[in-house]
Short mmCIF file of C-alpha atoms in Angstrom, two decimals:
data_model
loop_
_atom_site.label_atom_id
_atom_site.label_comp_id
_atom_site.label_asym_id
_atom_site.label_seq_id
_atom_site.Cartn_x
_atom_site.Cartn_y
_atom_site.Cartn_z
CA MET A 1 0.00 0.00 0.00
CA ASN A 2 2.79 2.44 0.90
CA ARG A 3 4.45 1.78 -2.45
CA LYS A 4 1.19 2.54 -4.24
CA VAL A 5 0.74 5.72 -2.28
CA ASP A 6 4.25 6.88 -3.11
CA VAL A 7 3.74 6.20 -6.81
CA VAL A 8 0.40 8.04 -6.98
CA ALA A 9 1.67 10.96 -4.90
CA THR A 10 4.72 11.32 -7.14
CA PHE A 11 2.48 11.23 -10.19
CA LEU A 12 0.27 13.96 -8.76
CA HIS A 13 3.27 16.17 -8.03
CA VAL A 14 4.64 15.76 -11.55
CA ALA A 15 1.21 16.36 -13.05
CA ALA A 16 0.76 19.48 -10.93
CA ASP A 17 4.10 20.86 -12.14
CA ASP A 18 3.13 20.18 -15.74
CA ALA A 19 -0.28 21.77 -15.19
CA ALA A 20 1.41 25.09 -14.54
CA HIS A 21 2.68 25.02 -18.12
CA ALA A 22 -0.19 23.19 -19.77
CA GLU A 23 -3.95 23.41 -19.29
CA PRO A 24 -4.76 23.32 -15.54
CA ALA A 25 -8.42 22.49 -16.11
CA VAL A 26 -7.49 19.19 -17.76
CA PHE A 27 -5.32 18.21 -14.83
CA HIS A 28 -7.96 19.20 -12.26
CA GLU A 29 -10.67 17.27 -14.04
CA PHE A 30 -8.41 14.23 -14.16
CA VAL A 31 -7.63 14.45 -10.44
CA ALA A 32 -11.28 14.98 -9.52
CA GLY A 33 -12.31 12.02 -11.66
CA SER A 34 -9.62 9.90 -10.07
CA ILE A 35 -10.81 10.89 -6.61
CA ALA A 36 -14.38 9.96 -7.41
CA SER A 37 -13.37 6.47 -8.46
CA ALA A 38 -10.47 5.97 -6.06
CA ASP A 39 -10.14 3.38 -3.39
CA GLN A 40 -10.94 5.10 -0.09
CA ALA A 41 -7.95 3.69 1.72
CA LEU A 42 -5.67 5.01 -1.00
CA LEU A 43 -7.33 8.42 -0.92
CA THR A 44 -7.04 8.60 2.86
CA ALA A 45 -3.37 7.77 2.62
CA LEU A 46 -2.86 10.39 -0.09
CA LEU A 47 -4.33 13.08 2.10
CA ALA A 48 -1.59 12.70 4.71
CA PRO A 49 1.26 14.31 2.71
CA ASP A 50 0.52 18.04 2.84
CA ASP A 51 1.44 18.96 -0.71
CA THR A 52 -0.47 16.06 -2.24
CA GLY A 53 -3.47 16.76 -0.04
CA ARG A 54 -3.58 20.39 -1.14
CA THR A 55 -3.39 19.30 -4.77
CA VAL A 56 -6.34 16.97 -4.24
CA PHE A 57 -8.35 19.64 -2.42
CA HIS A 58 -7.78 22.33 -5.01
CA ALA A 59 -8.60 19.96 -7.84
CA ALA A 60 -11.93 19.07 -6.25
CA ALA A 61 -12.68 22.71 -5.49
CA SER A 62 -11.89 23.81 -9.03
CA VAL A 63 -14.07 21.21 -10.67
CA GLY A 64 -16.80 21.47 -8.04
CA ASP A 65 -17.60 17.78 -8.25
CA ASP A 66 -20.02 16.86 -5.44
CA ARG A 67 -18.91 13.24 -5.44
CA ALA A 68 -15.30 14.29 -4.99
CA ALA A 69 -16.26 16.64 -2.18
CA GLN A 70 -18.27 13.96 -0.41
CA LEU A 71 -15.42 11.46 -0.71
CA LEU A 72 -12.96 14.00 0.65
CA ILE A 73 -15.20 14.63 3.65
CA THR A 74 -15.49 10.93 4.31
CA SER A 75 -11.76 10.50 4.03
CA LEU A 76 -11.12 13.32 6.46
CA GLN A 77 -12.89 11.27 9.12
CA ALA A 78 -10.44 8.41 8.75
CA PRO A 79 -9.06 7.29 12.12
CA THR A 80 -5.51 7.26 10.75
CA LEU A 81 -5.49 11.06 10.40
CA ASP A 82 -4.99 13.37 13.37
CA ALA A 83 -4.99 17.14 13.76
CA ASP A 84 -1.44 17.41 12.43
CA ASP A 85 -2.70 16.02 9.13
CA VAL A 86 -6.25 17.31 8.96
CA VAL A 87 -5.89 20.91 10.11
CA PRO A 88 -3.38 21.99 7.44
CA LEU A 89 -5.47 20.21 4.83
CA LEU A 90 -8.66 21.81 6.05
CA ALA A 91 -6.95 25.21 6.00
CA ALA A 92 -5.87 24.55 2.43
CA ALA A 93 -9.41 23.55 1.55
CA LEU A 94 -10.74 26.80 2.96
CA GLY A 95 -8.24 28.87 1.02
CA PRO A 96 -8.93 29.91 -2.58
CA ASP A 97 -7.28 28.25 -5.51
CA ALA A 98 -4.87 30.70 -7.16
CA ARG A 99 -6.20 29.92 -10.63
CA THR A 100 -9.96 30.02 -10.07
CA GLY A 101 -10.41 31.78 -6.75
CA LYS A 102 -12.82 29.02 -5.69
CA THR A 103 -12.65 27.19 -2.37
CA LEU A 104 -13.74 23.73 -1.42
CA LEU A 105 -16.03 25.39 1.10
CA ALA A 106 -17.87 27.02 -1.79
CA THR A 107 -18.74 23.52 -2.93
CA PHE A 108 -19.91 22.63 0.57
CA ALA A 109 -21.97 25.81 0.90
CA GLY A 110 -23.76 25.05 -2.34
CA ASN A 111 -24.64 21.59 -1.09
CA PRO A 112 -26.28 21.58 2.37
CA ALA A 113 -25.80 17.84 2.74
CA ALA A 114 -22.10 18.16 2.02
CA PHE A 115 -21.76 21.08 4.41
CA ASP A 116 -23.53 19.15 7.17
CA ALA A 117 -21.00 16.38 6.62
CA LEU A 118 -18.35 18.73 8.00
CA ARG A 119 -19.84 18.38 11.47
CA PRO A 120 -18.46 14.89 12.20
CA VAL A 121 -15.12 16.04 10.82
CA ILE A 122 -15.07 18.90 13.31
CA ALA A 123 -16.17 16.56 16.08
CA ALA A 124 -13.23 14.30 15.24
CA LEU A 125 -10.89 17.29 15.30
CA ALA A 126 -12.16 18.21 18.75
CA ARG A 127 -10.70 14.98 20.07
CA SER A 128 -7.28 15.92 18.73
CA ARG A 129 -4.76 18.29 20.22
CA TRP A 130 -4.85 21.70 18.52
CA HIS A 131 -1.48 23.39 18.28
CA ASP A 132 -1.07 27.13 17.82
CA GLU A 133 0.20 26.63 14.28
CA HIS A 134 -3.04 24.80 13.43
CA LYS A 135 -5.06 27.76 14.63
CA HIS A 136 -2.85 30.17 12.70
CA ALA A 137 -3.41 28.18 9.52
CA LEU A 138 -7.18 28.25 9.98
CA TRP A 139 -7.25 31.94 10.88
CA ASN A 140 -5.23 32.81 7.80
CA ALA A 141 -7.70 30.84 5.71
CA LEU A 142 -10.79 32.28 7.39
CA VAL A 143 -10.05 35.93 8.08
CA GLY A 144 -6.41 36.51 7.30
CA THR A 145 -4.41 36.74 4.14
CA GLN A 146 -6.63 34.39 2.15
CA ARG A 147 -9.80 36.39 2.83
CA LEU A 148 -12.53 33.78 2.88
CA PRO A 149 -15.97 35.34 2.21
CA ARG A 150 -17.64 36.48 5.45
CA LYS A 151 -20.62 34.13 5.39
CA ALA A 152 -18.43 31.12 4.71
CA ALA A 153 -15.94 32.13 7.40
CA ALA A 154 -18.73 32.66 9.95
CA ALA A 155 -20.24 29.25 9.19
CA VAL A 156 -16.93 27.46 9.64
CA LEU A 157 -16.11 29.37 12.82
CA GLU A 158 -19.48 28.41 14.27
CA LEU A 159 -18.85 24.74 13.57
CA LEU A 160 -15.31 24.87 14.91
CA SER A 161 -16.00 26.88 18.06
CA ASP A 162 -18.85 24.56 19.11
CA ALA A 163 -16.55 21.54 18.97
CA VAL A 164 -13.06 22.84 19.61
CA GLY A 165 -13.65 25.85 21.84
CA ASP A 166 -11.08 28.65 21.82
CA LEU A 167 -9.82 29.00 18.26
CA LEU A 168 -7.65 32.07 18.79
CA PRO A 169 -3.92 31.58 18.27
CA GLY A 170 -1.82 32.61 21.24
CA SER A 171 -0.49 35.78 19.60
CA ILE A 172 -3.98 36.92 18.63
CA ARG A 173 -5.35 36.01 22.07
CA GLN A 174 -2.69 38.11 23.82
CA THR A 175 -3.29 41.07 21.51
CA LEU A 176 -7.04 40.82 22.06
CA GLU A 177 -6.67 40.65 25.84
CA ASP A 178 -4.34 43.67 25.83
CA TRP A 179 -6.81 45.59 23.68
CA GLN A 180 -9.74 44.64 25.94
CA ALA A 181 -7.79 45.82 28.99
CA VAL A 182 -7.07 49.18 27.37
CA THR A 183 -10.69 49.49 26.26
CA ALA A 184 -11.86 48.82 29.83
CA ARG A 185 -9.58 51.54 31.18
CA VAL A 186 -10.73 53.99 28.55
CA ALA A 187 -14.36 53.24 29.40
CA GLU A 188 -13.69 54.26 33.01
CA VAL A 189 -12.57 57.76 31.95
CA GLU A 190 -15.41 60.25 31.80
CA PRO A 191 -15.69 61.39 28.18
CA PRO A 192 -15.22 65.12 27.56
CA ILE A 193 -18.21 67.24 26.77
CA ARG A 194 -18.07 67.91 23.06
CA HIS A 195 -19.67 70.86 21.36
CA PRO A 196 -20.86 70.74 17.78
CA GLY A 197 -18.58 72.37 15.22
CA ASP A 198 -18.86 76.12 14.83
CA ALA A 199 -20.51 75.93 11.40
CA GLN A 200 -23.09 73.43 12.63
CA TYR A 201 -23.72 75.41 15.81
CA LEU A 202 -24.33 78.64 13.89
CA SER A 203 -26.60 76.82 11.47
CA ASP A 204 -28.58 75.32 14.36
CA ARG A 205 -28.98 78.82 15.85
CA HIS A 206 -30.12 80.23 12.47
CA VAL A 207 -27.25 82.70 12.21
CA ASP A 208 -27.23 84.36 8.78
CA ILE A 209 -23.47 84.12 8.31
CA ASP A 210 -23.66 85.21 4.65
CA HIS A 211 -25.29 88.48 5.75
CA VAL A 212 -22.58 88.99 8.36
CA LEU A 213 -19.61 88.32 6.08
CA HIS A 214 -20.76 89.71 2.73
CA GLY A 215 -23.84 91.83 3.31
CA SER A 216 -27.29 91.44 1.78
CA MET A 217 -30.40 93.31 0.69
CA ASN A 218 -33.38 93.61 3.06
CA PRO A 219 -37.01 93.36 1.85
CA GLU A 220 -37.11 97.15 1.41
CA GLY A 221 -34.21 96.99 -1.03
CA HIS A 222 -31.65 98.53 1.32
CA ALA A 223 -28.08 97.23 1.70
CA VAL A 224 -27.46 95.79 5.16
CA GLY A 225 -24.80 93.74 6.95
CA GLY A 226 -21.26 93.24 5.65
CA HIS A 227 -18.73 93.13 8.49
CA ALA A 228 -15.72 91.16 7.19
CA SER A 229 -12.71 92.42 5.28
CA LEU A 230 -11.90 89.32 3.22
CA LYS A 231 -10.22 88.90 -0.16
CA ALA A 232 -12.78 86.24 -0.97
CA ASN A 233 -15.72 88.65 -0.72
CA SER A 234 -14.13 91.61 -2.51
CA LYS A 235 -16.61 91.27 -5.38
CA ARG A 236 -19.56 91.52 -2.98
CA LEU A 237 -18.40 93.98 -0.33
CA ARG A 238 -16.07 96.98 -0.59
CA MET A 239 -15.09 100.06 1.35
CA ARG A 240 -16.75 103.00 -0.37
CA PRO A 241 -14.15 104.87 -2.44
CA GLY A 242 -12.94 107.95 -0.57
CA ALA A 243 -14.73 106.97 2.66
CA ARG A 244 -13.02 107.63 5.98
CA ILE A 245 -12.05 104.59 8.10
CA THR A 246 -12.03 104.77 11.90
CA SER A 247 -9.88 102.23 13.78
CA HIS A 248 -10.68 101.03 17.30
CA GLY A 249 -8.61 99.67 20.16
CA ASN A 250 -9.91 96.11 19.84
CA ASP A 251 -8.67 95.95 16.21
CA THR A 252 -12.14 96.51 14.78
CA PHE A 253 -12.74 99.42 12.41
CA THR A 254 -15.71 101.33 11.02
CA GLY A 255 -16.41 102.78 7.59
CA PHE A 256 -19.03 103.23 4.91
CA VAL A 257 -19.37 100.32 2.48
CA ASP A 258 -21.01 99.31 -0.77
CA ILE A 259 -22.64 95.94 -1.32
CA LYS A 260 -23.18 94.13 -4.61
CA PRO A 261 -25.85 91.43 -4.35
CA PRO A 262 -25.16 88.15 -6.22
CA GLY A 263 -25.97 88.59 -9.90
CA ALA A 264 -26.27 92.39 -9.65
CA ALA A 265 -24.39 94.62 -12.10
CA SER A 266 -23.82 97.59 -9.80
CA TRP A 267 -22.92 98.38 -6.21
CA VAL A 268 -25.53 99.50 -3.66
CA GLU A 269 -24.52 102.01 -0.98
CA LYS A 270 -25.20 100.99 2.59
CA ILE A 271 -26.75 103.90 4.49
CA GLU A 272 -25.28 103.13 7.91
CA PRO A 273 -21.54 102.53 8.39
CA SER A 274 -20.32 98.97 9.03
CA THR A 275 -18.13 97.93 11.92
CA PHE A 276 -15.70 95.26 10.77
CA PHE A 277 -14.17 92.33 12.57
CA PRO A 278 -10.36 92.63 12.91
CA PRO A 279 -8.85 92.47 9.39
CA ALA A 280 -6.46 89.64 10.37
CA TRP A 281 -9.38 87.32 11.07
CA THR A 282 -10.26 84.71 8.45
CA SER A 283 -13.84 83.69 7.77
CA ARG A 284 -13.25 80.58 9.87
CA ARG A 285 -11.94 82.68 12.76
CA ILE A 286 -14.95 84.98 12.49
CA ARG A 287 -17.33 82.00 12.64
CA HIS A 288 -15.53 80.70 15.71
CA GLU A 289 -15.64 84.03 17.51
CA ILE A 290 -19.33 84.47 16.75
CA ALA A 291 -20.04 80.93 17.97
CA THR A 292 -18.16 81.44 21.25
CA ALA A 293 -19.96 84.70 21.88
CA LEU A 294 -23.32 83.14 21.15
CA ARG A 295 -22.58 80.15 23.35
CA ARG A 296 -21.93 82.50 26.27
CA GLY A 297 -25.27 84.10 25.59
CA ASP A 298 -27.12 80.92 24.76
CA ALA A 299 -29.95 82.06 26.99
CA PHE A 300 -30.93 84.32 24.09
CA ALA A 301 -33.46 81.77 22.91
CA SER A 302 -36.29 84.17 22.14
CA GLY A 303 -36.95 87.81 21.49
CA GLU A 304 -35.42 90.18 18.96
CA GLY A 305 -32.51 91.53 20.93
CA PRO A 306 -30.19 93.28 20.95
CA TRP A 307 -27.93 90.93 22.94
CA ASP A 308 -24.27 91.66 23.60
CA SER A 309 -21.78 88.93 24.40
CA PRO A 310 -17.94 88.69 24.41
CA SER A 311 -16.18 86.28 22.05
CA ASP A 312 -13.10 84.20 22.91
CA SER A 313 -10.80 87.07 21.96
CA GLY A 314 -12.76 89.58 24.06
CA VAL A 315 -14.43 91.40 21.17
CA ARG A 316 -18.04 92.01 22.09
CA ILE A 317 -20.60 91.04 19.49
CA ARG A 318 -24.18 92.33 19.24
CA PHE A 319 -26.90 89.95 18.08
CA TYR A 320 -30.38 90.57 16.65
CA ARG A 321 -33.18 88.20 15.61
CA ASP A 322 -35.52 89.02 12.73
CA ARG A 323 -39.10 88.86 13.99
CA ASN A 324 -40.39 87.54 10.67
CA THR A 325 -37.77 85.01 9.58
CA GLY A 326 -36.20 84.08 12.91
CA MET A 327 -32.72 84.55 11.40
CA VAL A 328 -30.00 85.90 13.68
CA THR A 329 -27.57 88.60 12.53
CA CYS A 330 -24.66 90.19 14.36
CA PHE A 331 -21.72 92.56 14.14
CA PRO A 332 -18.71 93.43 16.33
CA LEU A 333 -18.85 96.39 18.69
CA ALA A 334 -16.14 99.03 18.61
CA GLY A 335 -13.98 98.99 21.70
#
């Protein structure tokens, strides 16, 4: 028997090498056909050598022959095989074939009876000693480098864990325990109180930031707003040519401005002067300062105002609410 096994195993190795240069499908069909008609004792013996076993598995997976799959399952239950033989073979069966991408498990999954036949195989494995390298091989096949599909991996893990118990390799177990310990410590720390971002906060409070930065036209057709000296809004807001500018101690300044509504061809003079936020402030900085001032005066939940409140930098900002639209507008106060 051993002589026969050696001869067949050698033949399979040679055929596998040739298959890389010839037509793999022909070789796989031949192997699968041979499996289906093989003597079970011979097949069981052939499964023991790792390389030959992988060849047999991949051939059956590639062809998808149910008879071959069933015979492989039966052979895996042979009493002459232990975990040292079966686990690497099972891992190989779960891994995809490089040529087709198929796995033997795909054959099992498509055949409920064949998949159910895995259960006695797993039960037999449970009676064997599982080494860490066995678990590593299975984890690589299930969720590691070989990337078994999720549903297939979950089904195999369920079968294995019921019979074998802890399937985690030692290295993964230690990493998981360390991570769980860190997670537990983190959970004990009181999380900081987080505020929504400035843009979201201003939106939630109905602040008309476009009016504040660029200016707008009110229902009566008058230019209003416009309190930011930004390069980005130079086509919508400008200091009126020849107008006097008054600087203030808190870096704000006041002057007469013109506003050009979107799509308009000409500038519209604003009747009242505008007080500007400090010229070094960006639009993002302006939003932040408005948000901090409004947060300090968050009791301003109703009414039309005016409400005054200091921003983070100390510049006081005056707020109003439009009685008709509910929109909030604001501008910095000279100081």
